[in-house]
XYZ file of C-alpha atoms in Angstrom:
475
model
C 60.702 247.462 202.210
C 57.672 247.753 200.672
C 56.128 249.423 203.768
C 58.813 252.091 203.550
C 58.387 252.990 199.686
C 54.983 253.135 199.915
C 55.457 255.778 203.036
C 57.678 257.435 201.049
C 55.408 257.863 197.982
C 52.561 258.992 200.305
C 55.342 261.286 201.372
C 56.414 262.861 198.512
C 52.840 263.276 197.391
C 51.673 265.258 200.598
C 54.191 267.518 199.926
C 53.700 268.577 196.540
C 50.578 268.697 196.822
C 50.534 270.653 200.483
C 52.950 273.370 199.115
C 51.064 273.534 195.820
C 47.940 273.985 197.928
C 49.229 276.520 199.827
C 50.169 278.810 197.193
C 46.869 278.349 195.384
C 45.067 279.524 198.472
C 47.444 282.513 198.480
C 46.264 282.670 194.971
C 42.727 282.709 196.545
C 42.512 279.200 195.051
C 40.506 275.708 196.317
C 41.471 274.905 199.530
C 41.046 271.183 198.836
C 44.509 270.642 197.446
C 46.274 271.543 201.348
C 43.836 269.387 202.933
C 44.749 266.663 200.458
C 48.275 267.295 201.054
C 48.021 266.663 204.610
C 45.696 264.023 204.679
C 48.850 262.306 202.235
C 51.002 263.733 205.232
C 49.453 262.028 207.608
C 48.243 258.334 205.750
C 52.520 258.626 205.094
C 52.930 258.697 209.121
C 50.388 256.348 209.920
C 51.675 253.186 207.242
C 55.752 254.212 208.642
C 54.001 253.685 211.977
C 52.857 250.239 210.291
C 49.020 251.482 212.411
C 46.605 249.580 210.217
C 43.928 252.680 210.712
C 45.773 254.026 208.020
C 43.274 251.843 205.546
C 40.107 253.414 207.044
C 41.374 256.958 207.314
C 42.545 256.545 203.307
C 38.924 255.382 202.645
C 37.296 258.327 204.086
C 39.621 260.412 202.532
C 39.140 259.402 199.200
C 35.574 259.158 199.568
C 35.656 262.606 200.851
C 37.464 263.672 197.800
C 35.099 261.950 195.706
C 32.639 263.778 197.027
C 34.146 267.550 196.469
C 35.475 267.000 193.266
C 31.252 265.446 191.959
C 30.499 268.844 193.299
C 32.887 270.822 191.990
C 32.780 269.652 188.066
C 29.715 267.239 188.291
C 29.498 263.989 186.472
C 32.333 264.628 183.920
C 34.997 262.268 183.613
C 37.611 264.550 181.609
C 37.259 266.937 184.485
C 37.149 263.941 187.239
C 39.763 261.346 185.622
C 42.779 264.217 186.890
C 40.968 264.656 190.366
C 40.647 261.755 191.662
C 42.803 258.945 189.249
C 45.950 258.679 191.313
C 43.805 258.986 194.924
C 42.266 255.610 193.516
C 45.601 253.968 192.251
C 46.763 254.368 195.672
C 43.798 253.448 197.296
C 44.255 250.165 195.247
C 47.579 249.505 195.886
C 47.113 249.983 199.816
C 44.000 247.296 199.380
C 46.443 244.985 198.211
C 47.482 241.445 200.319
C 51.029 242.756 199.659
C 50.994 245.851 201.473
C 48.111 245.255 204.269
C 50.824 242.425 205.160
C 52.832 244.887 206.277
C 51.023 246.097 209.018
C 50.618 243.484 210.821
C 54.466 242.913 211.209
C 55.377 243.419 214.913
C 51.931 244.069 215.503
C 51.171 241.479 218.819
C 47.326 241.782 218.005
C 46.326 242.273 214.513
C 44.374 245.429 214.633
C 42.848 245.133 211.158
C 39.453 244.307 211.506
C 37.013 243.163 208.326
C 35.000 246.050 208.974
C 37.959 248.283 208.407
C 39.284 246.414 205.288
C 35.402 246.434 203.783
C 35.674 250.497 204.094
C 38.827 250.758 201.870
C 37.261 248.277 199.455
C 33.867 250.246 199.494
C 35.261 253.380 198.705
C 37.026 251.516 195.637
C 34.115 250.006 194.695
C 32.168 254.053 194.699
C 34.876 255.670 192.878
C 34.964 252.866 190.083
C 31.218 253.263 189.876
C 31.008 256.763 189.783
C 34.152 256.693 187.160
C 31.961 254.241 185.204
C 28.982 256.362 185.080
C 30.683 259.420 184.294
C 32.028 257.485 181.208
C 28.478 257.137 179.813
C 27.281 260.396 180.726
C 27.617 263.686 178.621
C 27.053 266.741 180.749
C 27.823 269.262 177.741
C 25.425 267.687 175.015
C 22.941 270.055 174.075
C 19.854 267.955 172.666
C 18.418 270.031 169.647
C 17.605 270.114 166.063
C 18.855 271.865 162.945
C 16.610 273.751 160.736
C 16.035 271.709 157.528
C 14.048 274.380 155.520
C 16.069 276.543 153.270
C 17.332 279.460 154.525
C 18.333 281.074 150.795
C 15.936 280.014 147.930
C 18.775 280.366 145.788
C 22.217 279.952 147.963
C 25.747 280.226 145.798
C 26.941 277.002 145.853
C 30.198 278.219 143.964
C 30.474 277.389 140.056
C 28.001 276.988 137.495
C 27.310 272.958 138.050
C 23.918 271.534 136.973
C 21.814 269.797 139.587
C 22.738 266.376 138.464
C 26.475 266.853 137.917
C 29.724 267.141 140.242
C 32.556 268.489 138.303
C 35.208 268.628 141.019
C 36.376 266.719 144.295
C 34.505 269.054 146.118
C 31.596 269.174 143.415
C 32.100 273.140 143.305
C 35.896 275.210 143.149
C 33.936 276.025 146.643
C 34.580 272.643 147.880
C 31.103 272.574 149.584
C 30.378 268.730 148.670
C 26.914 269.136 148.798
C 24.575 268.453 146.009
C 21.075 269.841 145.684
C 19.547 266.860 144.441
C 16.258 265.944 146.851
C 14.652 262.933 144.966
C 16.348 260.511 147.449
C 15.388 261.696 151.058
C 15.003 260.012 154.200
C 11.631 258.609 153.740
C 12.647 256.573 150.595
C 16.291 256.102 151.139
C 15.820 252.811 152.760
C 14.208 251.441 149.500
C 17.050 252.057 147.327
C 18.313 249.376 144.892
C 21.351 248.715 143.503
C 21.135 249.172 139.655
C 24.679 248.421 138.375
C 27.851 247.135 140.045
C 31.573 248.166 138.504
C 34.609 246.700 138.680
C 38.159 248.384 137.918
C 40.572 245.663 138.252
C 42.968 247.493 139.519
C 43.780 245.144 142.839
C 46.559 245.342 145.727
C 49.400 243.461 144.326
C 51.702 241.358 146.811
C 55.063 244.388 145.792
C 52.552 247.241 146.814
C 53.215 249.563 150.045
C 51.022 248.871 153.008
C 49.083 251.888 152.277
C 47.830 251.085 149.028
C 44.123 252.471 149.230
C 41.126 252.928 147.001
C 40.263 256.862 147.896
C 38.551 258.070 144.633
C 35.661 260.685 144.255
C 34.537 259.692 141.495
C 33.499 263.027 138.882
C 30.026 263.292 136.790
C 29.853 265.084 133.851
C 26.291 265.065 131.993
C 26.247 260.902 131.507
C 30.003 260.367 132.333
C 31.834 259.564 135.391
C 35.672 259.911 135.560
C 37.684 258.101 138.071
C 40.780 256.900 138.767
C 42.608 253.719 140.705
C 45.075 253.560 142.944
C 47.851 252.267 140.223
C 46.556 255.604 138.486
C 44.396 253.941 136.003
C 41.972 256.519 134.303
C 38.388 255.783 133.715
C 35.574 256.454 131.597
C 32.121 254.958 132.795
C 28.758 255.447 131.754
C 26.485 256.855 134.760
C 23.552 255.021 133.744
C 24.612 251.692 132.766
C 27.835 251.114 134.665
C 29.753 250.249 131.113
C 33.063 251.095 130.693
C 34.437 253.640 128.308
C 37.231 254.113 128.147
C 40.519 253.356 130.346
C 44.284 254.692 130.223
C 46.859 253.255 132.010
C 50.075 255.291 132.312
C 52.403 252.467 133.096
C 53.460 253.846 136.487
C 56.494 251.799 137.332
C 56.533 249.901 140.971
C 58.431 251.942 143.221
C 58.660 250.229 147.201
C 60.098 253.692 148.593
C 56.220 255.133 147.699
C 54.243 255.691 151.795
C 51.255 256.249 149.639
C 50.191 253.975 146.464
C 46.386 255.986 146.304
C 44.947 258.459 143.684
C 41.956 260.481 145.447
C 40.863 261.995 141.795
C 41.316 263.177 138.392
C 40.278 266.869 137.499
C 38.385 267.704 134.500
C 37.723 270.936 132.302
C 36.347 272.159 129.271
C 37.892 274.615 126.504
C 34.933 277.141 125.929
C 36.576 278.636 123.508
C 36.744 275.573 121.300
C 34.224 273.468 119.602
C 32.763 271.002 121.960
C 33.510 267.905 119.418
C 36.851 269.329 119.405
C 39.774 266.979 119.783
C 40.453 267.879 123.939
C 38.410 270.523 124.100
C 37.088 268.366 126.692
C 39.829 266.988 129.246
C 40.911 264.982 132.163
C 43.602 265.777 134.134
C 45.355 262.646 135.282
C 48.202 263.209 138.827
C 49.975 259.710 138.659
C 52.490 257.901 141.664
C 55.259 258.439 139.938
C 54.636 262.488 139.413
C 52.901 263.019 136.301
C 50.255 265.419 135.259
C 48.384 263.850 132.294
C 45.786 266.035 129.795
C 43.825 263.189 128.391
C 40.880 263.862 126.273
C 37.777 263.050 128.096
C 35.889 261.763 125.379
C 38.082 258.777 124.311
C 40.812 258.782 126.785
C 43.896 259.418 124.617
C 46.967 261.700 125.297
C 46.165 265.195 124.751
C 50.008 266.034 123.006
C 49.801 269.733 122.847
C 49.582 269.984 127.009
C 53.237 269.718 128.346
C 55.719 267.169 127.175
C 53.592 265.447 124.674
C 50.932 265.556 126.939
C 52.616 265.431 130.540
C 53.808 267.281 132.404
C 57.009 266.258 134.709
C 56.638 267.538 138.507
C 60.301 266.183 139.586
C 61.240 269.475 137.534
C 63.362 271.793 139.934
C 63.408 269.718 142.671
C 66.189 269.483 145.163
C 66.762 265.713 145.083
C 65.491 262.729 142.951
C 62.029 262.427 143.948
C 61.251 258.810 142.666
C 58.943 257.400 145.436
C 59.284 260.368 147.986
C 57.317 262.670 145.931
C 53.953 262.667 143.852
C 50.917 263.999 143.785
C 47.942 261.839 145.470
C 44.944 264.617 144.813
C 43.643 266.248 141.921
C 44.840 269.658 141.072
C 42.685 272.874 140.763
C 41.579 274.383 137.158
C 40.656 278.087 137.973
C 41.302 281.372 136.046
C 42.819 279.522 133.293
C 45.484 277.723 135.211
C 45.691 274.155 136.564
C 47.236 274.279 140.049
C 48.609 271.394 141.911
C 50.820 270.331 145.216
C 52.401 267.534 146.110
C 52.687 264.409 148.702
C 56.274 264.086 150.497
C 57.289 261.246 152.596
C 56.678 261.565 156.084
C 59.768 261.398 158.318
C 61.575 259.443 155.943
C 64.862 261.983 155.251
C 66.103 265.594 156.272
C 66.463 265.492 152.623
C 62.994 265.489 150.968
C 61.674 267.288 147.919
C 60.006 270.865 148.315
C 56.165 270.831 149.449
C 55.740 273.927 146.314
C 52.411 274.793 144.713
C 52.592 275.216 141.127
C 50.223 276.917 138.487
C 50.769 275.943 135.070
C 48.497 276.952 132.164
C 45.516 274.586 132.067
C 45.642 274.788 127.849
C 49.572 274.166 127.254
C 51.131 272.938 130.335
C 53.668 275.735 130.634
C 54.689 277.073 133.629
C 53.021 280.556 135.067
C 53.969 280.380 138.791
C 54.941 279.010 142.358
C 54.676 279.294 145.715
C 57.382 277.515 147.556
C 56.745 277.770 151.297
C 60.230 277.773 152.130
C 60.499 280.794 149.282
C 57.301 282.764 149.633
C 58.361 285.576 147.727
C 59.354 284.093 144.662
C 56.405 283.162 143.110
C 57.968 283.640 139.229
C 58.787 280.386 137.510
C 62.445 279.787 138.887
C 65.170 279.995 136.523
C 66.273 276.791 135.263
C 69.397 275.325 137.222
C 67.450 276.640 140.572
C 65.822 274.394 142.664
C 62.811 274.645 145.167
C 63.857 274.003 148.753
C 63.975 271.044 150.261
C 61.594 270.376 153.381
C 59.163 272.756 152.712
C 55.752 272.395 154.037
C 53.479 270.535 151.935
C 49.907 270.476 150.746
C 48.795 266.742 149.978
C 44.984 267.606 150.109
C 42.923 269.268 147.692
C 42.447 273.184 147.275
C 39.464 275.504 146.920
C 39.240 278.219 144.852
C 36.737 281.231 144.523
C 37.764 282.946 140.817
C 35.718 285.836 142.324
C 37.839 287.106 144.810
C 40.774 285.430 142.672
C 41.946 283.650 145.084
C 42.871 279.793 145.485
C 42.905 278.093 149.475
C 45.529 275.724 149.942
C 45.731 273.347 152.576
C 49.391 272.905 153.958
C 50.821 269.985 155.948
C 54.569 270.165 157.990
C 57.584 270.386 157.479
C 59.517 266.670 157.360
C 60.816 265.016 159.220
C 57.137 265.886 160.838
C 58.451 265.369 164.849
C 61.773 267.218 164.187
C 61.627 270.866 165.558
C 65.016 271.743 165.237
C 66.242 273.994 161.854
C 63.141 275.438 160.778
C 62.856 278.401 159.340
C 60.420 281.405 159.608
C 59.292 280.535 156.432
C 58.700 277.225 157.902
C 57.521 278.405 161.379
C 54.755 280.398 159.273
C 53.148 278.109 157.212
C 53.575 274.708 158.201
C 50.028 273.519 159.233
C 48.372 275.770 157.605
C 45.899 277.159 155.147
C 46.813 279.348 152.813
C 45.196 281.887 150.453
C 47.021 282.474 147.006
C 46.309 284.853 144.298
C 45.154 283.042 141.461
C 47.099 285.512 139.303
C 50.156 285.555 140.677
C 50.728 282.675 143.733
C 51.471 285.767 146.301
C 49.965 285.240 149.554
C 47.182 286.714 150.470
C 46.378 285.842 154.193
C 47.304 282.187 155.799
C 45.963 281.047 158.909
C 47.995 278.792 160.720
C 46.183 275.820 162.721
C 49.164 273.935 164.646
C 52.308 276.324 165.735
C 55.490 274.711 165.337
C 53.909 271.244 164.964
C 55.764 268.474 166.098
C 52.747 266.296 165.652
C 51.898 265.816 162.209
C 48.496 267.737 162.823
C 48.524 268.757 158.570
C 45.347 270.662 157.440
C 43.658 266.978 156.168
C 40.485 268.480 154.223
C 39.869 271.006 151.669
C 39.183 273.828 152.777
C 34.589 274.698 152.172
C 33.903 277.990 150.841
C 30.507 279.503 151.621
C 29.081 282.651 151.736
C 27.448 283.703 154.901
C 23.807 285.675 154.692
C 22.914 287.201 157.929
C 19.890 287.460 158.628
């Protein structure tokens, strides 16, 4: 029995492979792939015929295909693994005690001699070290260097942020994250000490989700960093000592239908227009689990009451379903051209009945309402009329946006449609900008371009990162 299957594989494989073969050479295609079909033709004949020269003639086959497919792509596994992986499987399987057995059945001499075996098991031996050495080797790195002098004395790193500071997740609204600073470098960097160590408290509690995470970028402001936790704890420490000043804690409520228990960020701006000791003219904008948006004022951490509802500002508003524990926000939201922008995080293949993945611009002073985008809804980007809801399913951005107030524009990174690995009922909407990035007018929410990364993404490929603005000077 097992003589015949194994016949019958060898078969089945010399045919494909022979009529495939012979259409690529019609195609004016490798030849290779005809004679591989009939040397499978032919190793089929000689194991039905039980002829035990079927083991040698399978070695120098598969050596000889080792040897044209080095040549043809060279020492690169990616390129060798699909050549030659299921020549050595086989060649394996006929090395086996099992099936060399069956040759000798009927056989009144055994005409397997070592010599003959040892060729089979050399040939095994070459592929698995030439396998192992592709492995290790890396025909397509190019060795060189990048330039580390400036190329622009001056370059636009997007937003006027002093040397020292970094205002936003990105540091800029460009989302570059790089700083300029130069006094650590990498001839000193390995004499750096630690000068203060702080702890939150905020700890993974036994009723948390599996994915409760610590994923903060922390913000500095002149002497001030501004965090937050993953139970959405708000923080005040000073930069230079590592004291605490001030904390808020918005009592999110524990909530085991949450996939995410994290809080990446808080966003902070500053009212120009009002005195800088002013009560909030200073603020920190606080996204919470249980979706919140919270003004607090940055200098002592309380409620800023004139922003919202009393301070907050209630993102379940106009959505489809109840979103307690499907839906929150997990980043920090944008503050460009007056506005405070923010998206949301959505379950991942949790319900055909999810909340709406819409970006929404309220003003960054009073908390009302100015526009959204609703993926699902493109056109309507007015504040929806109350008793209308957003629509349910909609792509989602659960990263962090860039904005340039220049072009007035803001770049939204979009994630897919849920459930993530169901194709069917999409929309064109859906079909358009799931797995995406965006560009929205900072006026208005219209689209302005998007660029779509993954089409009709069954694989929950979402645009991860925020998108890095930069302007290019040729040269």
């Amino acid at each position: 029995m097992i003589n015949i299957l194994t016949s019958g594989l060898l078969a089945l494989i010399g045919l494909a492979l022979g009529a495939g073969g012979v259409w690529l050479i019609l195609l004016d295609g490798s030849w290779y792939y005809a004679f591989a079909g009939l040397a499978f033709l032919i190793a089929a004949a000689l194991s039905f015929a039980k002829r035990p020269v079927v083991l040698p003639f399978y070695a120098l086959f598969m050596i000889a295909s080792l040897g044209w497919a080095v040549w043809e792509v060279g020492f690169d596994w990616w390129q060798l693994g699909p050549r030659g992986g299921l020549i050595v499987l086989i060649g394996l399987w006929l090395a086996m005690p099992a099936y060399r057995k069956t040759l000798l059945v009927g056989q009144p001499v055994p005409e397997v001699k070592p010599t003959r075996s040892f060729v089979l098991e050399g040939s095994l031996v070459l592929a698995i070290v030439v396998a192992v050495y592709s492995m290790m080797n890396n025909p397509h790195a190019i060795e060189g260097q990048l330039n580390d002098s400036p190329v622009v004395s001056n370059p636009d790193l997007g937003g006027d942020v002093p040397a020292g500071d970094w205002h936003q997740y990105g540091r800029t609204p460009f989302g570059q994250r790089y700083s300029p600073l130069d006094q650590i470098n990498t001839d000193n960097v390995a004499t750096l000490e630690q000068a203060w160590v702080f702890q939150t408290g905020d700890v993974r509690r036994s009723e948390d989700v599996p994915e409760t995470t610590y994923q903060v970028t922390p913000l500095k402001i002149n002497d001030t960093l501004y965090l937050c936790t993953p139970h959405s704890w708000a923080m005040a420490i000073d930069a230079k000592t590592g004291q605490e000043k001030w904390r808020f804690d918005p009592e999110v409520p524990d909530n085991t239908d949450r996939q995410h228990q994290t809080c990446r960020g808080v966003t902070f701006y500053q009212d120009t227009a009002m005195s800088a000791d002013a009560s909030c003219a200073a603020r920190v904008y606080l996204p919470t689990s249980d979706a919140r948006l919270i003004a607090l004022d940055a200098n002592n951490g309380e409620i800023c009451a004139d922003f919202g509802d009393q301070g907050t500002v209630h993102l379940e508003e106009g959505m489809p379903y109840n979103p307690a524990g499907y839906y929150y926000s997990t980043s920090p939201p944008v503050v460009a051209d007056g506005k405070i922008i923010i998206g949301g995080a959505v379950n991942d293949n949790y319900s055909t009945k999810s909340q709406s993945g819409v970006i929404r611009a309220y003003d960054v002073n009073s908390g009302e309402l100015v526009w959204n985008w609703d993926s699902g809804n493109p056109e309507q980007t007015e504040p929806i009329p109350e008793g209308q809801t957003y629509t349910a399913n909609s792509p989602n951005s659960w990263s962090v946006s860039s904005a340039d107030e220049e072009l007035g524009m803001i770049y939204v990174p979009l994630g897919n449609k849920v459930p993530d690995q169901l194709g069917m009922g999409r929309s064109e909407e859906v079909e358009t900008y799931s797995s995406s990035i965006v560009a929205l007018s900072l006026e208005t929410g219209q689209v302005q371009w998007v660029r779509q990364t993954v089409h009709h993404d069954l694989w929950d490929m979402d645009v991860p990162a925020q998108p890095a603005l930069f302007i290019l000077h040729l040269i």
